[in-house]
Coordinates of C-alpha atoms in Angstrom, one line a residue:
Chain W
X1 CA 172.6 56.6 30.3
X2 CA 174.6 58.0 27.4
X3 CA 174.2 54.7 25.6
X4 CA 170.5 55.0 26.0
X5 CA 170.5 58.4 24.4
X6 CA 173.4 58.4 22.0
X7 CA 173.5 54.7 21.2
X8 CA 169.8 54.5 20.3
X9 CA 169.5 58.0 18.8
X10 CA 167.9 56.7 15.6
X11 CA 165.0 55.2 17.7
X12 CA 164.6 58.5 19.6
X13 CA 164.3 60.3 16.3
X14 CA 161.7 57.8 15.2
X15 CA 159.6 58.3 18.3
X16 CA 159.9 62.1 18.2
X17 CA 158.9 62.2 14.5
X18 CA 156.1 59.8 15.0
X19 CA 154.6 61.8 17.8
X20 CA 155.1 65.1 16.0
X21 CA 153.4 63.7 12.9
X22 CA 150.6 62.2 14.9
X23 CA 150.0 65.5 16.8
X24 CA 149.9 67.5 13.5
X25 CA 147.3 65.1 12.0
X26 CA 145.1 65.4 15.1
X27 CA 145.4 69.1 15.9
X28 CA 145.5 70.9 12.5
X29 CA 142.3 72.1 10.8
X30 CA 144.0 72.7 7.5
X31 CA 143.7 69.6 5.3
X32 CA 147.1 70.1 3.6
X33 CA 148.8 70.4 7.0
X34 CA 147.2 67.2 8.3
X35 CA 148.5 65.5 5.2
X36 CA 151.9 66.8 5.9
X37 CA 151.5 65.4 9.5
X38 CA 150.5 62.1 8.0
X39 CA 153.6 62.1 5.9
X40 CA 155.9 62.8 8.9
X41 CA 154.2 60.0 10.7
X42 CA 154.8 57.6 7.9
X43 CA 158.4 58.8 7.5
X44 CA 159.2 57.9 11.1
X45 CA 158.2 54.3 10.3
X46 CA 160.5 54.3 7.2
X47 CA 163.4 55.3 9.4
X48 CA 162.4 52.6 11.9
X49 CA 162.7 49.9 9.2
X50 CA 165.9 51.3 7.8
X51 CA 167.5 51.3 11.2
X52 CA 166.4 47.7 11.8
X53 CA 168.2 46.6 8.7
X54 CA 171.6 48.3 9.5
X55 CA 174.3 46.0 10.8
X56 CA 177.2 47.8 12.6
X57 CA 180.2 47.8 10.3
X58 CA 178.3 46.1 7.5
X59 CA 178.5 47.1 3.9
X60 CA 176.0 47.0 1.1
X61 CA 174.8 43.5 0.4
X62 CA 176.7 42.7 -2.7
X63 CA 178.0 39.2 -3.7
X64 CA 181.7 39.9 -3.9
X65 CA 184.9 38.3 -2.6
X66 CA 186.0 39.8 0.7
X67 CA 182.6 41.0 1.8
X68 CA 181.7 39.1 4.9
X69 CA 179.6 41.5 6.9
X70 CA 176.7 43.2 5.2
X71 CA 173.5 45.0 6.2
X72 CA 170.1 43.1 6.0
X73 CA 168.6 44.2 2.7
X74 CA 165.1 42.9 3.3
X75 CA 163.8 45.8 5.6
X76 CA 165.1 48.3 3.0
X77 CA 163.2 46.5 0.2
X78 CA 160.1 46.3 2.4
X79 CA 160.2 50.0 3.2
X80 CA 160.7 50.8 -0.5
X81 CA 157.2 49.3 -1.0
X82 CA 155.9 51.3 1.9
X83 CA 157.4 54.5 0.6
X84 CA 155.6 53.9 -2.7
X85 CA 152.4 53.4 -0.8
X86 CA 153.1 56.6 1.1
X87 CA 153.6 58.6 -2.1
X88 CA 150.4 57.2 -3.6
X89 CA 148.5 58.0 -0.4
X90 CA 149.8 61.6 -0.4
X91 CA 149.0 62.0 -4.1
X92 CA 145.5 60.7 -3.6
X93 CA 145.1 62.9 -0.5
X94 CA 146.2 66.0 -2.3
X95 CA 143.9 65.2 -5.2
X96 CA 141.0 65.0 -2.8
X97 CA 142.1 68.3 -1.2
X98 CA 142.0 70.0 -4.7
X99 CA 138.4 68.6 -5.2
X100 CA 137.4 69.7 -1.7
X101 CA 138.7 73.2 -2.4
X102 CA 136.7 73.3 -5.7
X103 CA 133.5 72.0 -4.0
X104 CA 133.6 73.9 -0.7
X105 CA 135.8 76.8 -1.5
X106 CA 137.9 76.2 1.6
X107 CA 140.3 73.5 3.0
X108 CA 139.7 74.4 6.7
X109 CA 138.2 71.3 8.4
X110 CA 136.0 73.3 10.8
X111 CA 134.4 75.4 8.0
X112 CA 133.8 72.2 6.0
X113 CA 132.2 70.6 9.0
X114 CA 130.0 73.7 9.4
X115 CA 128.9 73.6 5.8
X116 CA 128.2 69.8 6.0
X117 CA 126.0 70.3 9.0
X118 CA 124.1 73.1 7.4
X119 CA 123.0 71.2 4.3
Chain Q
X1 CA 145.6 25.2 -14.2
X2 CA 143.8 23.9 -11.1
X3 CA 147.1 24.1 -9.2
X4 CA 147.4 27.8 -10.0
X5 CA 143.9 28.8 -8.9
X6 CA 145.1 30.5 -5.6
X7 CA 147.2 33.0 -7.5
X8 CA 144.7 33.4 -10.3
X9 CA 142.2 34.4 -7.6
X10 CA 144.1 37.6 -7.0
X11 CA 145.9 38.1 -10.3
X12 CA 142.8 38.0 -12.4
X13 CA 141.1 41.2 -11.0
X14 CA 144.5 42.8 -10.5
X15 CA 145.4 42.6 -14.2
X16 CA 141.8 43.2 -15.4
X17 CA 141.8 46.6 -13.6
X18 CA 144.2 48.4 -15.9
X19 CA 142.6 46.7 -18.9
X20 CA 139.4 48.6 -18.0
X21 CA 141.3 51.8 -18.7
X22 CA 142.3 50.6 -22.1
X23 CA 138.7 49.5 -23.0
X24 CA 137.3 52.9 -21.9
X25 CA 133.7 52.6 -23.2
X26 CA 131.5 52.4 -20.2
X27 CA 129.2 49.5 -21.3
X28 CA 132.1 47.5 -22.6
X29 CA 134.1 48.0 -19.4
X30 CA 131.0 47.0 -17.4
X31 CA 130.7 43.8 -19.4
X32 CA 134.4 43.0 -19.0
X33 CA 134.4 43.7 -15.3
X34 CA 131.2 41.5 -14.8
X35 CA 132.9 38.6 -16.6
X36 CA 136.0 39.0 -14.4
X37 CA 133.9 39.2 -11.2
X38 CA 131.9 36.1 -12.1
X39 CA 135.2 34.2 -13.0
X40 CA 136.7 35.3 -9.7
X41 CA 133.6 34.0 -7.9
X42 CA 133.8 30.7 -9.7
X43 CA 137.5 30.3 -8.7
X44 CA 136.7 31.0 -5.1
X45 CA 133.9 28.4 -5.1
X46 CA 136.2 25.8 -6.6
X47 CA 138.8 26.6 -4.0
X48 CA 136.3 26.3 -1.2
X49 CA 135.1 22.9 -2.5
X50 CA 138.7 21.7 -2.8
X51 CA 139.6 22.8 0.7
X52 CA 136.5 21.3 2.3
X53 CA 137.2 18.0 0.5
X54 CA 140.8 17.8 1.6
X55 CA 143.8 19.6 3.1
X56 CA 144.5 23.3 3.1
X57 CA 146.2 24.5 -0.1
X58 CA 149.7 26.2 0.2
X59 CA 150.8 28.0 -3.0
X60 CA 154.3 29.2 -3.2
X61 CA 154.6 32.2 -5.4
X62 CA 157.3 31.8 -8.1
X63 CA 158.3 28.6 -6.5
X64 CA 160.2 30.4 -3.7
X65 CA 160.2 28.1 -0.7
X66 CA 158.0 29.0 2.2
X67 CA 159.7 31.2 4.8
X68 CA 161.6 33.1 2.2
X69 CA 159.1 33.5 -0.6
X70 CA 155.5 34.6 -0.3
X71 CA 153.0 31.8 0.3
X72 CA 149.3 31.9 -0.3
X73 CA 147.3 29.8 2.1
X74 CA 143.8 28.6 1.3
X75 CA 142.2 26.9 4.3
X76 CA 138.5 26.8 5.4
X77 CA 138.7 30.3 6.9
X78 CA 140.2 32.1 4.0
X79 CA 138.2 30.1 1.4
X80 CA 135.0 31.3 3.2
X81 CA 136.1 34.9 3.1
X82 CA 137.1 34.6 -0.6
X83 CA 133.6 33.3 -1.4
X84 CA 131.9 36.1 0.5
X85 CA 134.0 38.9 -1.1
X86 CA 133.9 37.6 -4.7
X87 CA 130.3 36.6 -4.3
X88 CA 129.2 40.1 -3.2
X89 CA 131.4 41.7 -5.9
X90 CA 129.8 39.5 -8.6
X91 CA 126.2 40.1 -7.5
X92 CA 126.7 43.8 -7.3
X93 CA 128.0 44.0 -10.9
X94 CA 124.6 43.7 -12.8
X95 CA 123.3 46.2 -10.3
X96 CA 126.1 48.6 -11.0
X97 CA 125.1 49.0 -14.7
X98 CA 122.1 51.3 -13.9
X99 CA 123.0 52.4 -10.4
X100 CA 126.6 53.6 -11.2
X101 CA 125.4 55.2 -14.4
X102 CA 122.9 57.3 -12.5
X103 CA 125.2 58.3 -9.7
X104 CA 128.7 58.7 -11.2
X105 CA 129.8 61.1 -13.9
X106 CA 129.6 59.3 -17.3
X107 CA 133.2 60.1 -18.2
X108 CA 134.5 58.6 -14.9
X109 CA 132.6 55.3 -15.2
X110 CA 135.4 53.3 -16.6
X111 CA 137.6 54.5 -13.8
X112 CA 135.0 53.4 -11.3
X113 CA 135.1 49.9 -12.7
X114 CA 139.0 50.0 -12.6
X115 CA 138.9 50.9 -8.9
X116 CA 136.2 48.4 -8.2
X117 CA 138.3 45.5 -9.6
X118 CA 141.5 46.9 -7.8
X119 CA 139.6 47.0 -4.5
X120 CA 138.4 43.4 -5.1
X121 CA 141.9 42.3 -5.8
X122 CA 143.2 43.9 -2.6
X123 CA 140.5 42.4 -0.5
X124 CA 141.0 38.9 -2.0
X125 CA 144.7 39.3 -1.5
X126 CA 144.3 40.0 2.2
X127 CA 142.1 36.9 2.6
X128 CA 144.5 34.6 0.8
X129 CA 148.0 35.7 1.8
X130 CA 150.1 33.9 4.4
X131 CA 152.7 36.6 4.6
X132 CA 152.3 39.5 7.1
X133 CA 153.9 42.2 4.9
X134 CA 152.1 41.1 1.8
X135 CA 148.9 41.6 3.8
X136 CA 149.9 45.2 4.4
X137 CA 150.4 45.8 0.7
X138 CA 147.0 44.3 -0.2
X139 CA 145.5 46.3 2.7
X140 CA 146.8 49.5 1.1
X141 CA 145.7 48.4 -2.4
X142 CA 142.1 47.9 -1.2
X143 CA 142.2 51.0 1.0
X144 CA 143.5 53.4 -1.7
X145 CA 141.0 52.1 -4.2
X146 CA 138.1 52.4 -1.7
X147 CA 139.0 56.0 -0.8
X148 CA 138.7 56.7 -4.6
X149 CA 135.4 54.8 -4.9
X150 CA 133.9 56.7 -1.9
X151 CA 135.0 60.1 -3.4
X152 CA 133.0 59.3 -6.6
X153 CA 129.7 60.1 -4.8
X154 CA 127.8 63.0 -6.3
X155 CA 127.4 64.9 -3.1
X156 CA 130.4 67.0 -2.1
X157 CA 130.3 65.4 1.4
X158 CA 131.6 62.3 -0.3
X159 CA 134.9 64.1 -0.8
X160 CA 135.2 65.0 2.8
X161 CA 134.2 61.5 3.9
X162 CA 136.8 60.0 1.6
X163 CA 139.5 62.4 3.0
X164 CA 138.6 61.5 6.6
X165 CA 138.7 57.8 5.8
X166 CA 142.1 58.3 4.0
X167 CA 143.6 59.9 7.1
X168 CA 142.3 57.3 9.6
X169 CA 142.9 54.4 7.3
X170 CA 146.5 55.4 6.7
X171 CA 147.1 55.8 10.4
X172 CA 145.6 52.3 10.9
X173 CA 147.7 50.7 8.2
X174 CA 150.9 52.5 9.4
X175 CA 150.3 51.2 12.9
X176 CA 150.0 47.7 11.5
X177 CA 153.3 48.3 9.6
X178 CA 155.1 49.3 12.8
X179 CA 153.8 46.1 14.5
X180 CA 155.0 43.9 11.7
X181 CA 158.4 45.8 11.7
X182 CA 158.8 45.0 15.4
X183 CA 157.9 41.4 14.9
X184 CA 160.4 41.2 12.1
X185 CA 163.1 42.7 14.3
X186 CA 162.4 40.1 16.9
X187 CA 162.1 37.0 14.7
X188 CA 163.6 37.8 11.3
X189 CA 160.7 36.4 9.4
X190 CA 157.4 37.6 7.8
X191 CA 155.8 34.3 7.0
X192 CA 152.8 33.9 9.4
X193 CA 153.4 30.2 10.1
X194 CA 157.1 30.8 10.6
X195 CA 156.4 33.8 12.8
X196 CA 154.2 31.7 15.1
X197 CA 156.9 29.1 15.6
X198 CA 159.7 31.6 16.2
X199 CA 157.5 33.9 18.4
X200 CA 156.4 31.1 20.7
X201 CA 159.5 31.3 23.0
X202 CA 159.5 35.2 22.8
X203 CA 155.9 35.9 23.9
X204 CA 157.0 37.5 27.1
X205 CA 159.2 40.0 25.3
X206 CA 158.2 43.7 25.6
X207 CA 158.7 44.0 21.8
X208 CA 156.1 41.3 21.3
X209 CA 153.7 43.2 23.5
X210 CA 154.3 46.5 21.7
X211 CA 153.9 44.8 18.3
X212 CA 150.7 43.2 19.5
X213 CA 149.3 46.5 20.6
X214 CA 150.2 48.3 17.4
X215 CA 148.6 45.5 15.2
X216 CA 145.4 45.3 17.2
X217 CA 144.8 49.1 17.2
X218 CA 145.9 49.4 13.5
X219 CA 143.6 46.7 12.3
X220 CA 140.9 47.9 14.7
X221 CA 140.8 51.2 12.9
X222 CA 140.4 49.4 9.6
X223 CA 137.6 47.1 10.8
X224 CA 135.7 50.0 12.6
X225 CA 136.0 48.5 16.1
X226 CA 133.8 50.7 18.3
X227 CA 135.6 53.8 19.3
X228 CA 137.7 53.7 16.1
X229 CA 134.7 53.6 13.7
X230 CA 134.3 57.4 13.1
X231 CA 135.2 57.2 9.5
X232 CA 132.6 54.6 8.6
X233 CA 129.2 56.3 8.8
X234 CA 130.1 59.2 6.5
X235 CA 131.9 56.9 4.1
X236 CA 129.0 54.5 3.7
X237 CA 126.4 57.3 3.6
X238 CA 127.9 59.5 0.9
X239 CA 129.5 57.0 -1.4
X240 CA 127.7 55.8 -4.6
X241 CA 125.1 53.1 -3.8
X242 CA 126.9 50.2 -5.4
X243 CA 130.1 51.2 -3.5
X244 CA 128.1 51.1 -0.2
X245 CA 126.9 47.6 -1.2
X246 CA 130.4 46.3 -1.9
X247 CA 132.2 47.9 1.0
X248 CA 129.5 47.2 3.6
X249 CA 129.4 43.6 2.6
X250 CA 133.2 43.0 2.5
X251 CA 135.7 45.7 3.6
X252 CA 135.3 45.6 7.4
X253 CA 134.8 41.8 7.4
X254 CA 138.1 41.3 5.6
X255 CA 139.9 43.5 8.1
X256 CA 138.4 41.5 10.9
X257 CA 139.5 38.4 9.2
X258 CA 143.1 39.8 9.0
X259 CA 142.9 40.5 12.8
X260 CA 141.7 37.0 13.5
X261 CA 144.5 35.5 11.3
X262 CA 147.2 37.5 13.2
X263 CA 145.6 36.9 16.6
X264 CA 145.1 33.1 16.2
X265 CA 147.8 32.1 13.7
X266 CA 150.7 34.3 14.8
X267 CA 150.2 35.1 18.5
X268 CA 148.2 32.0 19.4
X269 CA 145.1 31.5 21.4
X270 CA 146.9 31.2 24.8
X271 CA 148.7 34.5 24.4
X272 CA 145.6 36.4 23.3
X273 CA 143.2 35.2 25.9
X274 CA 145.3 34.0 28.8
X275 CA 148.3 36.3 28.9
X276 CA 146.5 39.3 27.4
X277 CA 143.0 40.5 28.4
X278 CA 141.6 40.3 24.9
X279 CA 138.4 38.6 26.1
X280 CA 137.7 41.6 28.3
X281 CA 138.8 44.2 25.7
X282 CA 136.7 42.7 22.9
X283 CA 133.7 42.2 25.2
X284 CA 133.8 45.8 26.3
X285 CA 134.2 47.4 22.8
X286 CA 131.6 44.9 21.4
X287 CA 129.0 45.8 24.0
X288 CA 129.7 49.5 23.8
X289 CA 129.5 49.5 20.0
X290 CA 126.4 47.4 20.0
X291 CA 124.4 49.5 22.4
X292 CA 125.7 53.0 21.5
X293 CA 125.6 52.6 17.7
X294 CA 122.2 50.9 17.7
X295 CA 120.9 53.8 19.7
X296 CA 122.5 56.3 17.4
X297 CA 121.1 54.5 14.4
X298 CA 117.6 55.0 15.8
X299 CA 117.9 58.8 15.5
X300 CA 119.2 59.1 11.9
X301 CA 117.2 60.7 9.1
X302 CA 119.0 59.0 6.2
X303 CA 118.5 55.3 5.5
X304 CA 122.1 54.7 4.4
X305 CA 123.2 56.3 7.7
X306 CA 120.9 54.1 9.7
X307 CA 122.5 51.1 8.0
X308 CA 126.0 52.4 8.4
X309 CA 125.6 52.8 12.2
X310 CA 123.9 49.4 12.3
X311 CA 127.0 48.0 10.6
X312 CA 129.3 49.3 13.4
X313 CA 126.9 47.7 15.9
X314 CA 126.8 44.4 14.1
X315 CA 130.7 44.3 14.2
X316 CA 130.1 44.2 17.9
X317 CA 128.4 40.8 17.5
X318 CA 131.4 39.4 15.6
X319 CA 133.8 40.7 18.2
X320 CA 131.6 39.4 21.0
X321 CA 131.9 35.9 19.6
X322 CA 135.7 36.2 19.5
X323 CA 135.7 37.5 23.1
X324 CA 134.2 34.2 24.3
X325 CA 137.5 32.6 23.4
X326 CA 135.8 29.3 22.6
X327 CA 135.4 27.4 19.4
X328 CA 131.7 27.9 19.5
X329 CA 132.0 31.6 19.9
X330 CA 134.5 31.9 17.1
X331 CA 132.2 29.8 14.9
X332 CA 129.3 32.2 15.7
X333 CA 131.6 35.1 14.7
X334 CA 132.5 33.6 11.4
X335 CA 128.9 32.7 10.7
X336 CA 127.9 36.3 11.5
X337 CA 130.6 37.6 9.1
X338 CA 128.9 35.5 6.4
X339 CA 125.3 36.3 7.3
X340 CA 125.9 39.9 7.9
X341 CA 127.6 40.3 4.5
X342 CA 124.5 38.8 3.0
X343 CA 121.9 40.8 4.9
X344 CA 123.7 44.2 4.9
X345 CA 124.5 44.1 1.2
X346 CA 120.9 43.1 0.5
X347 CA 119.7 46.2 2.5
X348 CA 122.1 48.5 0.7
X349 CA 121.0 47.0 -2.7
X350 CA 117.4 47.8 -1.9
X351 CA 118.4 51.3 -0.8
X352 CA 120.3 51.6 -4.1
X353 CA 117.1 50.9 -6.0
X354 CA 115.3 53.5 -3.9
X355 CA 118.0 56.1 -4.6
X356 CA 117.8 55.4 -8.3
X357 CA 114.1 56.2 -8.4
X358 CA 113.7 58.9 -5.8
X359 CA 117.2 60.4 -6.0
X360 CA 117.6 60.4 -2.2
X361 CA 118.0 58.1 0.7
X362 CA 116.5 60.6 3.2
X363 CA 113.6 59.1 5.1
X364 CA 111.4 62.2 4.3
X365 CA 111.7 61.4 0.6
X366 CA 110.6 57.8 1.0
X367 CA 107.1 58.3 2.4
X368 CA 104.7 55.7 1.0
X369 CA 107.3 54.5 -1.5
X370 CA 106.3 50.8 -0.9
X371 CA 103.2 51.4 -3.0
X372 CA 105.3 52.4 -6.0
X373 CA 108.2 50.1 -5.4
X374 CA 106.7 47.0 -3.8
X375 CA 109.4 44.5 -4.8
X376 CA 112.2 46.7 -3.7
X377 CA 110.7 47.3 -0.3
X378 CA 109.7 43.7 0.1
X379 CA 113.4 42.8 -0.4
X380 CA 114.3 45.5 2.2
X381 CA 111.9 43.9 4.7
X382 CA 113.3 40.4 4.1
X383 CA 116.8 41.6 4.7
X384 CA 115.7 43.8 7.6
X385 CA 114.1 40.8 9.3
X386 CA 117.3 39.0 8.8
X387 CA 119.2 41.9 10.4
X388 CA 116.8 41.7 13.4
X389 CA 117.3 38.0 13.6
X390 CA 113.8 36.6 12.9
X391 CA 113.6 32.8 12.6
X392 CA 113.8 31.5 9.1
X393 CA 116.3 34.2 8.1
X394 CA 120.1 34.0 8.0
X395 CA 120.5 36.6 10.7
X396 CA 118.6 34.3 13.1
X397 CA 121.2 31.5 12.6
X398 CA 124.2 33.5 13.7
X399 CA 122.4 35.0 16.6
X400 CA 121.3 31.5 17.7
X401 CA 124.9 30.3 17.6
X402 CA 126.0 33.4 19.4
X403 CA 123.5 33.0 22.2
X404 CA 124.3 29.3 22.5
X405 CA 128.0 30.1 22.7
X406 CA 127.3 32.7 25.4
X407 CA 125.3 30.2 27.5
X408 CA 127.9 27.5 27.0
X409 CA 130.6 29.9 28.2
X410 CA 128.3 30.8 31.2
X411 CA 128.1 34.5 30.3
X412 CA 124.4 34.8 30.8
X413 CA 124.1 38.6 30.8
X414 CA 125.7 38.6 27.3
X415 CA 123.0 36.2 26.0
X416 CA 120.4 38.6 27.3
X417 CA 122.2 41.6 25.8
X418 CA 122.3 39.9 22.4
X419 CA 118.5 39.6 22.5
X420 CA 118.0 43.1 23.9
X421 CA 120.1 44.7 21.1
X422 CA 118.2 42.8 18.5
X423 CA 115.1 44.7 19.8
X424 CA 117.0 48.0 19.1
X425 CA 117.4 46.7 15.5
X426 CA 113.7 46.2 15.4
X427 CA 113.2 49.9 16.2
X428 CA 115.5 51.4 13.5
X429 CA 114.4 49.0 10.8
X430 CA 110.8 49.6 11.7
X431 CA 111.2 53.4 11.3
X432 CA 112.1 52.8 7.6
X433 CA 109.2 50.3 7.1
X434 CA 106.8 52.7 8.9
X435 CA 107.7 55.6 6.6
X436 CA 107.7 53.5 3.4
X437 CA 104.5 51.5 4.0
X438 CA 102.3 53.6 6.2
X439 CA 102.9 57.3 5.4
X440 CA 101.1 58.9 2.4
X441 CA 103.1 59.8 -0.6
X442 CA 101.9 63.4 -0.1
X443 CA 104.3 63.6 2.9
X444 CA 107.3 63.9 0.5
X445 CA 108.9 67.3 0.0
X446 CA 107.2 69.2 -2.8
X447 CA 108.6 68.7 -6.3
X448 CA 109.7 65.1 -5.7
X449 CA 109.5 63.1 -8.9
X450 CA 107.0 60.2 -9.1
X451 CA 108.7 56.9 -8.5
X452 CA 108.3 53.6 -10.4
X453 CA 109.6 50.1 -9.6
X454 CA 113.3 49.7 -10.1
X455 CA 114.6 48.1 -13.3
X456 CA 115.0 44.3 -13.4
X457 CA 118.8 44.6 -13.7
X458 CA 118.7 46.0 -10.2
X459 CA 115.8 44.0 -8.7
X460 CA 117.2 40.6 -9.7
X461 CA 120.5 41.0 -7.8
X462 CA 118.6 42.5 -4.8
X463 CA 116.3 39.5 -4.8
X464 CA 119.1 37.0 -5.3
X465 CA 120.6 38.3 -2.0
X466 CA 117.2 38.5 -0.3
X467 CA 116.5 34.9 -1.3
X468 CA 119.9 33.8 -0.1
X469 CA 119.0 35.3 3.3
X470 CA 115.9 33.1 3.5
X471 CA 117.7 30.0 2.0
X472 CA 120.6 30.2 4.5
X473 CA 118.0 30.8 7.3
X474 CA 116.1 27.6 6.5
X475 CA 119.1 25.4 5.7
X476 CA 122.3 26.6 7.3
X477 CA 124.1 23.3 7.2
X478 CA 126.6 24.4 4.6
X479 CA 127.8 27.6 6.3
X480 CA 127.6 25.9 9.7
X481 CA 129.8 23.0 8.5
X482 CA 132.4 25.4 6.9
X483 CA 132.5 27.7 9.9
X484 CA 132.7 24.8 12.4
X485 CA 135.8 23.5 10.6
X486 CA 137.2 27.0 10.2
X487 CA 136.8 27.7 13.9
X488 CA 138.5 24.4 14.8
X489 CA 141.4 25.2 12.5
X490 CA 141.9 28.7 14.0
X491 CA 141.6 27.5 17.6
X492 CA 144.0 24.6 17.0
X493 CA 146.7 26.6 15.2
X494 CA 149.5 28.0 17.3
X495 CA 147.6 27.2 20.5

């Protein structure tokens, strides 16, 4: 039981963050808040990948005498790409929010929907 | 040179995109982007001919050997998708000159072409890559650029549509990323062919099941599988006309292709359809999407919105073919991907002409427009008949194959359903035709500008596509041969 909770605590954090992020995306009306939720959702996946690559007792993957056990660098490299994608998505999302604020005068989703339905 | 065509296919538009920013002047950028799109199309045609004449091409990037390096695979399936995507992109370019200039702010035009090429590169990359993570990267390249393209629409609703698509699209791509991560944790590889081999003894693992679920739902969001389609109608309706043409013809189809690749090449036919209830799942979402979205399309007041809902419904046909889990069904699906790309982009091209001259795609503004724009509306009618599935049009061919596949499988009610939903398509296409041909022009709202026929630069691409709809309706031997081979290749792999 302790193994399940303590031994896998990274994965528990991943699941909690994922659900928190997902909930924020779905429940918040404020566009910036839903972007923050989206970010938390993505971050949970980053942690998942980083956890996958870690080898217990392993060092950084450097070609050097005496280093036998090292962590798998590939998931870390992969997630670097995904982090870049996440940053660009956030940047684009925020840019859209700025334009929405200019065009609608609000960033509350329900008010935007109301204005969309009126015109 | 010939040996490097697979990588040139993606690299060309990818490198051309930033060059557009340097060129800056709208007409110059347009000319450059047109040349790039035509070259890309030529490359994909050469690749298709090569593949049909011989073995699938495997191209190892930077000479890194397969399971470690990224490999590009061109087989009959991916070559077909490459031709569809680059073909639609090339045909839409001459159209873009006038259409984009009238709908996008002049100082943003060069950025529009940049994003267009970037989106093209992303979509082609998804079609050609043989690496599961590389697919994610291209998926995000195409998605990020299409959010931008959609937000370029003049109406402020375009911004909101782009934002909604951004949120849903990112959730979809992230779910796919989780699925790939789980598969990597299980097998230690990302190469699709290698994944299939290593996954074969591990198919009962709970991690495989979780990964499978994440990937199907993630890509389902991107391809607008029925209950996950909510981003699509607004995105297609409010984006600039040329963007609607390009995305409606390519984006959802490429995502569907990605799903098929993963389902057939990685998990294998037996896992999908014998161990997992994919037949039932696809059949249910396909039928629900077909019926509900066709009904919703009948009640829309905006032509672009009618076509957008019809797109979601038509994806139902493609999924239905997959649900049959037979080679014939899969072939019908692939044929419908090809034919639907032709007919839906043709319809959106015609609507783009209407928008240029009337400034609106609302039905109310189009009363009697056929008298002023006879050629545009004639093209709309041809592609509309193809959408309905009238004989001698491309749409008939894929429905014919789909009905035959349903009968072969013994699923009679589905054959009846395919015919019945075609009748719903008659109704929503007829509404547009009725307004355009039989209502007097005086029904338009007061102050509407008088319309004239669309310029040749827009009519010619529209009619090229309309003519292709008739051509492939009369002589479907080429697409039928390609899709037959593609279906066989997919069914055989990993099975």
